Coordinates of C-alpha atoms in Angstrom, one line a residue:
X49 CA 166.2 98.0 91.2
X50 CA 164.2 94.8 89.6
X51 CA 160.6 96.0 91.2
X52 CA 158.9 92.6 90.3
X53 CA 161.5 90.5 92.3
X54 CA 161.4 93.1 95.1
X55 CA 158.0 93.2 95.7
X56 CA 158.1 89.4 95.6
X57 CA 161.0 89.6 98.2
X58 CA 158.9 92.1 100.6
X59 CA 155.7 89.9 100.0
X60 CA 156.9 86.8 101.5
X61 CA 159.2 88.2 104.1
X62 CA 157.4 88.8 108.0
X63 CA 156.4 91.9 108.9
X64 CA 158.4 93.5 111.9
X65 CA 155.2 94.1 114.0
X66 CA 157.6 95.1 117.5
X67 CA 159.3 98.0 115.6
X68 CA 156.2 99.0 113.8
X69 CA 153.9 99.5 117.7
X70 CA 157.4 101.5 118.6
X71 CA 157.8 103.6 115.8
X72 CA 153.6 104.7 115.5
X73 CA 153.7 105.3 119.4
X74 CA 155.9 108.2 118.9
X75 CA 153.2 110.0 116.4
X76 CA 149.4 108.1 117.5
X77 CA 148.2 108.4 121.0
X78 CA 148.3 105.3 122.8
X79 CA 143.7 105.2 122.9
X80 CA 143.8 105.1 118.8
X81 CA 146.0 102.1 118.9
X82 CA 144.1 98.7 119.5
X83 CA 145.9 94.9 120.1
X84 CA 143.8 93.2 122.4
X85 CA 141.8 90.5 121.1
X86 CA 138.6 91.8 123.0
X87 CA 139.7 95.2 121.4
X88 CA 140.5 94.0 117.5
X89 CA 137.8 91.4 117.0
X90 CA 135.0 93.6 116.0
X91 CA 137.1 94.8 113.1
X92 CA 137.4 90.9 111.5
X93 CA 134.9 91.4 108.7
X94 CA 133.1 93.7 106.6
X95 CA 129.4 93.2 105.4
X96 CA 130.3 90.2 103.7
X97 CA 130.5 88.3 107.2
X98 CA 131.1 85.1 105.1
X99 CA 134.9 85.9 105.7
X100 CA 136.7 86.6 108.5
X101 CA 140.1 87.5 109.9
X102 CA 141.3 88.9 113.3
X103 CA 143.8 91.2 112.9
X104 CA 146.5 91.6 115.3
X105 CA 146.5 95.4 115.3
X106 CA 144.0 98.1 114.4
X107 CA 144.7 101.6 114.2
X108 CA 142.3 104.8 114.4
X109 CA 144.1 107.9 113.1
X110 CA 142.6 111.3 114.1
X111 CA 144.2 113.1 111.4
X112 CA 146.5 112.8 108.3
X113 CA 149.6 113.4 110.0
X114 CA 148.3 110.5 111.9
X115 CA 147.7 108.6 108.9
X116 CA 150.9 109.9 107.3
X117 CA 153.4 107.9 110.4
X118 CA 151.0 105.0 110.2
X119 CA 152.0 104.3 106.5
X120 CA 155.7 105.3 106.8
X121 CA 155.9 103.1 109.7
X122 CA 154.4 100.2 107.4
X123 CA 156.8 101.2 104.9
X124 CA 159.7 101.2 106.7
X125 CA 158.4 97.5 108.6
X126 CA 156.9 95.6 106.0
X127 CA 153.4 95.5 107.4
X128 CA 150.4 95.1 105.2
X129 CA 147.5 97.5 105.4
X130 CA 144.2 96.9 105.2
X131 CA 141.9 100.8 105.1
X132 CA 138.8 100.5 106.6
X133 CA 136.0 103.0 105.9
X134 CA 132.5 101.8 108.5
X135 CA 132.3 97.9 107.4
X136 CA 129.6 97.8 105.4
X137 CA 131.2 97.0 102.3
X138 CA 129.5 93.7 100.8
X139 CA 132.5 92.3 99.0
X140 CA 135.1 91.3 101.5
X141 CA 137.3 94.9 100.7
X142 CA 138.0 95.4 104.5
X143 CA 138.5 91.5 105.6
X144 CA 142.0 91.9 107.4
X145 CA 145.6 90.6 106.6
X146 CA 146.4 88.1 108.9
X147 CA 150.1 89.5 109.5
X148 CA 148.9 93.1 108.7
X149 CA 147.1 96.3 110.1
X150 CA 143.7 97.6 109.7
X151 CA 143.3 101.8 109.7
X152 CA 140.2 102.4 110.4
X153 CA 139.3 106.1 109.4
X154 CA 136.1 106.8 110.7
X155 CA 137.5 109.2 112.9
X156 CA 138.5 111.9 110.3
X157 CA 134.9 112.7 110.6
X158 CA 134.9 116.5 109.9
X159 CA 132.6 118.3 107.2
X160 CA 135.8 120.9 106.3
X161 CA 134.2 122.9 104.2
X162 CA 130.4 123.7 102.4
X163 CA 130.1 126.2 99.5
X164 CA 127.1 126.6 98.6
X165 CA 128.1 129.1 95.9
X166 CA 129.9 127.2 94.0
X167 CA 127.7 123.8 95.2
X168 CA 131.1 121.6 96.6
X169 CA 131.7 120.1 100.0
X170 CA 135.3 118.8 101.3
X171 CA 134.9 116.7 104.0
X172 CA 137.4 113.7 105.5
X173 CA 136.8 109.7 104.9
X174 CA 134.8 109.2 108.1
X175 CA 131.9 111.4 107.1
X176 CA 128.9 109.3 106.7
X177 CA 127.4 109.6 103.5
X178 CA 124.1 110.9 104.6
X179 CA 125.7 113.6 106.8
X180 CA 127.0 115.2 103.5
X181 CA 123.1 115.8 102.5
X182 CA 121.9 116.6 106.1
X183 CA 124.8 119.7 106.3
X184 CA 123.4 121.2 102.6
X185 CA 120.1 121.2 103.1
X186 CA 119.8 124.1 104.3
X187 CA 121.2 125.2 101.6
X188 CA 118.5 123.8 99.2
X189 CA 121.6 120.8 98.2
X190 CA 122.1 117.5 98.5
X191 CA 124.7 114.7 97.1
X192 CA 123.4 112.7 95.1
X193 CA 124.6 109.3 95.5
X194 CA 122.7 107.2 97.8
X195 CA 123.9 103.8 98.9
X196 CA 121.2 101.7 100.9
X197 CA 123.7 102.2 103.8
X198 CA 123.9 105.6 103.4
X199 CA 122.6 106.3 106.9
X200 CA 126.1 104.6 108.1
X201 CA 128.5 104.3 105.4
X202 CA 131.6 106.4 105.0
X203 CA 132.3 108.8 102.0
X204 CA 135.9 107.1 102.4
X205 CA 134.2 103.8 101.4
X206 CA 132.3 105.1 98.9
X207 CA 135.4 106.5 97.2
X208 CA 136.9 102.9 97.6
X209 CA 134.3 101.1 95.9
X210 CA 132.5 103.5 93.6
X211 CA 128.8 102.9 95.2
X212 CA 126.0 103.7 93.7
X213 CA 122.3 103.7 94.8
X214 CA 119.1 103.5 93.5
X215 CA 119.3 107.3 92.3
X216 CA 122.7 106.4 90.0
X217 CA 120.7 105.5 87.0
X218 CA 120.1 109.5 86.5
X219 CA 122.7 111.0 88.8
X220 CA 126.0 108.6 88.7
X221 CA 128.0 106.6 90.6
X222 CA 130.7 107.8 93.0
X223 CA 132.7 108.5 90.1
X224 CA 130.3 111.4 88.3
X225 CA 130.2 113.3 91.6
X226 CA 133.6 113.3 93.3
X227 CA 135.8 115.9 92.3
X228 CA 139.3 115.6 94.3
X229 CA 140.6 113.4 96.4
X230 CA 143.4 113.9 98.3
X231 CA 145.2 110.3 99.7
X232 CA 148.3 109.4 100.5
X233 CA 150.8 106.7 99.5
X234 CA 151.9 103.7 100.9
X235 CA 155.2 105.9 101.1
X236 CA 153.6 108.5 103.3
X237 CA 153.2 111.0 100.3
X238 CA 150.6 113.2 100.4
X239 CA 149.1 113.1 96.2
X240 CA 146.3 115.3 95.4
X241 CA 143.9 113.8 92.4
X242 CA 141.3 116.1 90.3
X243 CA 140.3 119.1 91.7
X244 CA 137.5 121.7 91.8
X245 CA 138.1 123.5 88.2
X246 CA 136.4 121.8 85.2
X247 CA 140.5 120.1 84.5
X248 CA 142.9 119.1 86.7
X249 CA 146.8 119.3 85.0
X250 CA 148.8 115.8 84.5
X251 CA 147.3 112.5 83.9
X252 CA 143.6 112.0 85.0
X253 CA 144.3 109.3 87.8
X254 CA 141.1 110.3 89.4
X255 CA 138.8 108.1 87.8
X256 CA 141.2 105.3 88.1
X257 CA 141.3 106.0 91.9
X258 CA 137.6 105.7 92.7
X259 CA 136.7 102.0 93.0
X260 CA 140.2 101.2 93.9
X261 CA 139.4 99.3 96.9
X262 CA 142.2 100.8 99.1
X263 CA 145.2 99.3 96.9
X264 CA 146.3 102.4 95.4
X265 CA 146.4 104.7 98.5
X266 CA 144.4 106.4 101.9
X267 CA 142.0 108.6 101.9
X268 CA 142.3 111.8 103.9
X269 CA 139.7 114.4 102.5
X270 CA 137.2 114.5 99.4
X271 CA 135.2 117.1 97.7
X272 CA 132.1 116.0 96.3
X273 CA 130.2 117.8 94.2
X274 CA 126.2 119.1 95.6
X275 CA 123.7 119.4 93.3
X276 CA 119.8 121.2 93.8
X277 CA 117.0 119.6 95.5
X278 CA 114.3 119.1 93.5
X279 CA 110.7 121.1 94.0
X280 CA 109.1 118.1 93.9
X281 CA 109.9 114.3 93.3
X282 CA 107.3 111.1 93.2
X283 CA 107.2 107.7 92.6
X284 CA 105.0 105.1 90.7
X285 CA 104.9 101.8 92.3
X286 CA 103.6 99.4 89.4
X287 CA 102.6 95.6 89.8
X288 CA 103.3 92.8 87.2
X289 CA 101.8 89.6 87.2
X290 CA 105.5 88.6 85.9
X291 CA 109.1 90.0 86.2
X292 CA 109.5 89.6 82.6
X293 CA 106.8 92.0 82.2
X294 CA 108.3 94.5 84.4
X295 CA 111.2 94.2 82.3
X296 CA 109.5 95.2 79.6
X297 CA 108.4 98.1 81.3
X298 CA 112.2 99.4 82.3
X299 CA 112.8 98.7 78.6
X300 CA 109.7 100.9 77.6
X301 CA 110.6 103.8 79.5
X302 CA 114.2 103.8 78.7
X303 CA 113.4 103.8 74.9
X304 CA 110.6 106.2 75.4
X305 CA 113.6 108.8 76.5
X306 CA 112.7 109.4 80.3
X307 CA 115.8 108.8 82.1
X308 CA 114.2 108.6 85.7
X309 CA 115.6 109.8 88.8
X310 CA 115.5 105.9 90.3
X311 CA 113.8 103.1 88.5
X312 CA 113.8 99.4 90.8
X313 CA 112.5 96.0 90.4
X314 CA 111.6 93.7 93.2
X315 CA 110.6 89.9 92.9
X316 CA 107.8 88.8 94.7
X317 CA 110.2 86.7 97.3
X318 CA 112.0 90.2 98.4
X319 CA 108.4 91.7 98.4
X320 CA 107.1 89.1 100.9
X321 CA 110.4 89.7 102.9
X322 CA 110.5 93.4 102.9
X323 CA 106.4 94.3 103.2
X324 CA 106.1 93.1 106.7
X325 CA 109.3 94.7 108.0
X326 CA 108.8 98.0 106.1
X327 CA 105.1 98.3 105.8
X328 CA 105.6 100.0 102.8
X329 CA 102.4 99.2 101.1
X330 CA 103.6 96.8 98.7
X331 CA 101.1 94.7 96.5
X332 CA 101.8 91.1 97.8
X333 CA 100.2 89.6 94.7
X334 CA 102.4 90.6 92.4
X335 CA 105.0 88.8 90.9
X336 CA 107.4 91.5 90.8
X337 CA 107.1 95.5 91.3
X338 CA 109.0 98.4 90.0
X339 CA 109.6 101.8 91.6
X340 CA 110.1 104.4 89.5
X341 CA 110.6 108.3 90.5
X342 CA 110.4 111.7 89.1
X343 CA 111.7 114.4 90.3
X344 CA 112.0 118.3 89.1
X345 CA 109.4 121.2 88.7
X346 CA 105.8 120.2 89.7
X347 CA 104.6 120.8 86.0
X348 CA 107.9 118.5 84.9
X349 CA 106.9 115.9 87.1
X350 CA 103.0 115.6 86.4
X351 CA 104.1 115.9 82.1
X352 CA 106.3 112.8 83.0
X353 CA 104.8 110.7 85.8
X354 CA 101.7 110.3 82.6
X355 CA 104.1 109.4 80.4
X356 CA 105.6 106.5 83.1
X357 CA 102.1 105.7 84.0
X358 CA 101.0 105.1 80.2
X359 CA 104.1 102.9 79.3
X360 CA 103.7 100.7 82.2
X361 CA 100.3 100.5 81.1
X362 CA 101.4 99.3 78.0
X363 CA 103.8 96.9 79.5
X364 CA 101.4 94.6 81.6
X365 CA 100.9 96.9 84.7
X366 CA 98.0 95.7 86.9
X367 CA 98.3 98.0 89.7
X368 CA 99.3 101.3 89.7
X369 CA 99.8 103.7 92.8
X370 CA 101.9 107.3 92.8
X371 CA 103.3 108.6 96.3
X372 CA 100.7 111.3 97.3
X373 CA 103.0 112.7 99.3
X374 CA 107.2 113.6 100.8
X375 CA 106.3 110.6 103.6
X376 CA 104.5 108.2 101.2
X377 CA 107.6 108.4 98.5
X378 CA 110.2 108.0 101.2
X379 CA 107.8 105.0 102.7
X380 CA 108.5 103.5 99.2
X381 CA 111.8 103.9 99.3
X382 CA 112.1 102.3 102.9
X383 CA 111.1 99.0 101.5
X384 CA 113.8 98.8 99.0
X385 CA 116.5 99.9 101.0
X386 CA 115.8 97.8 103.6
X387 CA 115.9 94.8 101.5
X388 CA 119.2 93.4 103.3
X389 CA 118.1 94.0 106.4
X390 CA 114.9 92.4 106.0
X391 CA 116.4 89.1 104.6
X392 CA 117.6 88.4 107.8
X393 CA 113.5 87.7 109.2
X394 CA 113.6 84.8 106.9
X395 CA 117.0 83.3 106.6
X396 CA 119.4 83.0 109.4
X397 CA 122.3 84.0 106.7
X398 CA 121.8 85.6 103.3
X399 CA 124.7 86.3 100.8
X400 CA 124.5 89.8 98.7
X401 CA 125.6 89.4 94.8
X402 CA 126.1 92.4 92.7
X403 CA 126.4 92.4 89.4
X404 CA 125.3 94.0 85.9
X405 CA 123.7 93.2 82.6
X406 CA 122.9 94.9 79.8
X407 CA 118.9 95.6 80.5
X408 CA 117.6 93.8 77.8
X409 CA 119.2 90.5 79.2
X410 CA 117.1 91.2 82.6
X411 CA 114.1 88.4 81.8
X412 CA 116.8 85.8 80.7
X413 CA 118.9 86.5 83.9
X414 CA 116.4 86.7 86.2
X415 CA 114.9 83.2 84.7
X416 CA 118.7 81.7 84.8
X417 CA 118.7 82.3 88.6
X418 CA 115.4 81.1 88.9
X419 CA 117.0 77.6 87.6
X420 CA 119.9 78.2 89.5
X421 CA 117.7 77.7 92.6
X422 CA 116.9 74.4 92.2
X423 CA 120.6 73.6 91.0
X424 CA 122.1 74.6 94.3
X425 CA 118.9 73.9 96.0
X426 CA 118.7 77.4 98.0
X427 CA 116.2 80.3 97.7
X428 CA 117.3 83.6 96.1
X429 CA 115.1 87.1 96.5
X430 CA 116.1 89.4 93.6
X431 CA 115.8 93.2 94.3
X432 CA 117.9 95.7 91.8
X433 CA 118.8 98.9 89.7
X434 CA 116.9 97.8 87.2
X435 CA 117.4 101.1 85.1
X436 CA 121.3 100.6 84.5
X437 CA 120.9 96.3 84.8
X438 CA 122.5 96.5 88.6
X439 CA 121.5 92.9 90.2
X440 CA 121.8 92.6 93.7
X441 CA 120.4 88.7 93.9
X442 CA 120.1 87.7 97.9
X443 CA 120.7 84.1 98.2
X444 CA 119.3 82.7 101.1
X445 CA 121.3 79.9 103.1
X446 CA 121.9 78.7 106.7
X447 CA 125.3 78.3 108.0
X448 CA 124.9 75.6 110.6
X449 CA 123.6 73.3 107.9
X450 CA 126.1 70.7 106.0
X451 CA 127.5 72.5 102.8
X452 CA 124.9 75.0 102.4
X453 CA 128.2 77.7 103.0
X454 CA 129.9 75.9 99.8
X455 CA 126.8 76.0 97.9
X456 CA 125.9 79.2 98.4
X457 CA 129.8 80.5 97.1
X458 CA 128.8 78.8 94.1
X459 CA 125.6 79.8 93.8
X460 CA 126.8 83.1 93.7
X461 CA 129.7 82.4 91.2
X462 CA 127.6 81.3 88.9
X463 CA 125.3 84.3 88.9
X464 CA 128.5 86.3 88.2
X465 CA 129.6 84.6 85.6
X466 CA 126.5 84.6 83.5
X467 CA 126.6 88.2 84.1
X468 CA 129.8 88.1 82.4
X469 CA 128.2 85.7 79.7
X470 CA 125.5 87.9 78.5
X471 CA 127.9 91.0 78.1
X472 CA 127.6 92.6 81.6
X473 CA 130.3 92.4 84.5
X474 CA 130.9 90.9 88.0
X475 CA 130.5 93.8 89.6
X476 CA 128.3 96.9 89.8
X477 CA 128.5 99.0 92.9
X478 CA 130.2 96.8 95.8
X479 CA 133.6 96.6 94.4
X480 CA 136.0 93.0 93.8
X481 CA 137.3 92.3 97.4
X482 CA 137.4 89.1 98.2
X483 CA 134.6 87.9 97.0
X484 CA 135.0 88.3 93.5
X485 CA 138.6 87.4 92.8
X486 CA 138.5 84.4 90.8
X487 CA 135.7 86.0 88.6
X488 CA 137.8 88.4 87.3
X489 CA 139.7 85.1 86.0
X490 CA 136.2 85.3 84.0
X491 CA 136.4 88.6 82.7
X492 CA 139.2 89.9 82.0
X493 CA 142.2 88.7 79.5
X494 CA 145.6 88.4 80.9
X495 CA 146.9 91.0 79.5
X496 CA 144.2 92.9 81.2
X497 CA 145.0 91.4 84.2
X498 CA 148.4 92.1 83.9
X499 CA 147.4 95.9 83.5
X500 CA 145.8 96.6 86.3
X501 CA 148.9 94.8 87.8
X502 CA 151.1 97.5 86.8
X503 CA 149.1 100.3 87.5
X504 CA 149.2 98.6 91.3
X505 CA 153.1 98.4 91.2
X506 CA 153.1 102.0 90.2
X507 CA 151.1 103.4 93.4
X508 CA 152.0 100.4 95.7
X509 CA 155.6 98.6 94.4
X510 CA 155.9 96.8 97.8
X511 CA 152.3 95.2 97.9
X512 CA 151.7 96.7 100.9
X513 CA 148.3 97.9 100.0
X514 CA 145.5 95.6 100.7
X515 CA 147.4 92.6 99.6
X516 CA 144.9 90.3 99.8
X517 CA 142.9 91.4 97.0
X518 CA 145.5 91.7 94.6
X519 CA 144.4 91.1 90.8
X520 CA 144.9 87.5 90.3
X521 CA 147.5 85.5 89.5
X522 CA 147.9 83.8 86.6
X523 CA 148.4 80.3 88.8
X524 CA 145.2 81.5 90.5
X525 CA 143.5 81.4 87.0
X526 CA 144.7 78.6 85.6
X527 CA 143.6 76.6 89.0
X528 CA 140.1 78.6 88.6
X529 CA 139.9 76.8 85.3
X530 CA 139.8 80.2 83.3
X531 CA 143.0 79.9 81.8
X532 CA 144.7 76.6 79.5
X533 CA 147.7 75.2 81.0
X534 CA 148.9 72.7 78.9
X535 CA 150.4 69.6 80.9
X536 CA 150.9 71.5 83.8
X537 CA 153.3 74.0 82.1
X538 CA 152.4 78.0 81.4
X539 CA 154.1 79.8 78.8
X540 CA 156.8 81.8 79.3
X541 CA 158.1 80.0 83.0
X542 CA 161.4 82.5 83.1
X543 CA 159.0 86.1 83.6
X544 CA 158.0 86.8 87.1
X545 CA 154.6 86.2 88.3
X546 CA 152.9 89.1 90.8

């Protein structure tokens, strides 16, 4: 069988939505299975509300044998699928198919197992990321990574998009602390990937899994790995009359060896937005502040909060303060987590960017978007990881204004694609989706491209799998402007394009 003309045949053909309702009815109660408008509407956009799509079915599995008839049935009817973990993904990964089926998973919701012997916890999709830590801490645990929506997001999206948060720069991504996944295909086979031994036998497709945005496969159970809570952790909040200076002081702390347990940098816009939601106690006279923690024994983290004290000294600190206590450093906290939230006091819309630079670029960036501003005439607020170079640049816009939708798209492209320009990448944390499609144009070479296009066919041969946010064509480059096509021909006109 020719897969590339196949999965061309089964892309363009309609999807037999009748015999796919009849065939899931005989395996999904009738309450999990949603087709009324008033029913399927709330399910039309992620976090990245700047695109929307109502889809004409959703489905809410209870369990994998569930989820199992639900993909068969897609199989066997050609209907897209669209996994959905609890929409607050930031790059357009769970925007519907317009011909296709979303699966929500939030109700595999079940903490299946805790060990706290051997520090593990296998729980389903729907779990919310903070539920993982709340179970081990009575057991002196915690997981480690620590989205800003960890008090709703799904370990299921986590998995999808490799997130982060502001504890990654010491403890990982997604990535460093999953150890199996268990998913299943677009088939209906059930594929187990890692496990809990220090190897797993065959090809390590577990890395390549995580961050896959739902086009590989489902995701019906996960162990994670739990690591100790600390004795103690604090944080030194340090103002700069400039954000290049509180570059300078990530720089000095990285080079000085200290690889803290979270180390951010907020502009003075996202302080002014954040300070009077939060009350955090932020310095609103600075031009930027960092947050940087510590965590370990109590004589660890005294020996090193001097160290970080002295070195933003050195850098240009003007104001120094460290959490004097459990409430004051999670106070801290609350004002950089709640940085999206609090955009929305000032701006009736705001668009979320992430992406990465290496951190001695940081001043330059940060000075580029400045411009940038006045380019596209909006405002941006700049909060990020700034230990690993993770920007997450808030541009500010109102929809019911003339263009200001248009300009803010390309406000935000061009942010990406300096990223790309000073040896970073379009994407940190939040995954491709939609949003970030013709940037990987940017990026990546075609025979990149046309890598990570084959690794798709191998999982997903039908396109079945979140088909919207394939890995681009190369027509979609060459109209992007990324790729030379010489008097409207391309090279090679005879090999299929996916």
């Amino acid at each position: 069988m020719d897969i590339a003309s196949t999965a061309d045949e089964r892309h363009v053909s309609v999807p037999d939505f009748p015999g796919f309702l009849a065939r899931i009815a005989r395996d999904v109660p009738a309450h999990c299975i949603l087709t009324r408008p008033d029913q399927t509407r709330v399910y039309e956009c992620d976090g990245l509300a700047l695109y929307r799509e109502q889809p004409p079915v959703v489905v809410l599995p209870e369990n994998e044998a569930q989820v199992i008839a639900i993909l068969k049935a897609c199989h066997e009817h050609n209907v897209p699928v669209v996994p959905r973990g609890a929409g607050t993904g930031l790059s357009g990964g769970a925007t519907p198919h317009p011909q296709g089926v979303v699966v929500g998973l939030a109700k595999l919701n079940r903490i299946l197992r805790l060990d706290p012997e051997t520090c593990v916890a296998v729980v389903g999709p729907g779990v919310r990321n903070l539920a993982i830590s709340e179970a081990a801490a009575p057991h002196g645990l915690y997981y480690a990574p620590d989205p800003s929506s960890q008090i709703a997001c799904s370990i299921g999206g986590n998995v999808a998009e490799n997130s982060g948060g502001v504890h990654c720069l010491k403890y990982g991504l997604t990535v460093h602390n999953v150890l199996r996944v268990r998913m299943v295909t677009v088939e209906g086979e059930v594929i187990e990937l890692g496990g809990e031994a220090p190897d797993a036998p065959g090809l390590n497709l577990l890395q390549a899994f995580i961050g896959s945005e739902g086009m590989l496969g489902l995701v019906t159970e996960v162990t994670v790995r739990l690591i100790p809570r600390p004795q103690l952790a604090q944080v030194v909040m340090a103002s700069f009359p400039s954000v290049e200076q509180a570059g300078e002081g990530v720089t000095r702390i990285i080079a000085g060896g200290i690889i803290p347990a979270g180390l951010e940098l907020m502009d003075k816009r996202s302080v002014h937005m954040v300070e009077p939601f939060v009350q955090a106690g932020y310095d609103l006279q600075a031009e930027a502040i960092l947050l940087c923690e510590s965590d370990g024994t109590p004589d660890e983290v005294a020996e090193e909060i001097a160290r970080i004290e002295a070195l933003l000294r050195e850098a240009g600190a003007t104001r120094l303060q460290t959490s004097a206590s459990e409430a004051e450093r999670l106070k801290f906290w609350a004002g950089r987590k709640n940085a999206f939230p609090a955009a929305g006091r000032i701006s009736p819309d705001y668009y979320c960017m992430d992406g990465t630079i290496p951190r001695r670029h940081l001043g330059k960036v940060l000075a580029a978007i400045a411009a940038m501003e006045q380019e596209f005439g909006l405002r941006c607020a700049n909060v990020f990881h700034a230990g690993d170079g993770n920007l997450h640049p808030l541009i500010l816009f109102d929809a019911n204004q003339p263009d200001e939708v248009e300009r803010a798209e390309a406000f935000g492209a061009a942010i990406l694609e300096l990223c790309v320009q000073v040896g970073g990448t379009i994407t940190g944390e939040h995954g491709v989706g939609l949003e970030k499609i013709n940037q990987m144009c940017t990026q990546f070479s075609r025979d990149e491209l046309d890598a990570f296009s084959a690794l798709k066919r191998a999982f997903d041969p039908y396109g079945l799998l979140n088909p919207l946010k394939l890995i681009p064509t190369l027509v979609r480059c060459a109209e992007y402007g990324k790729m030379h096509v010489h008097q409207g021909d391309i090279r090679f006109p005879d090999i299929p394009r996916f």
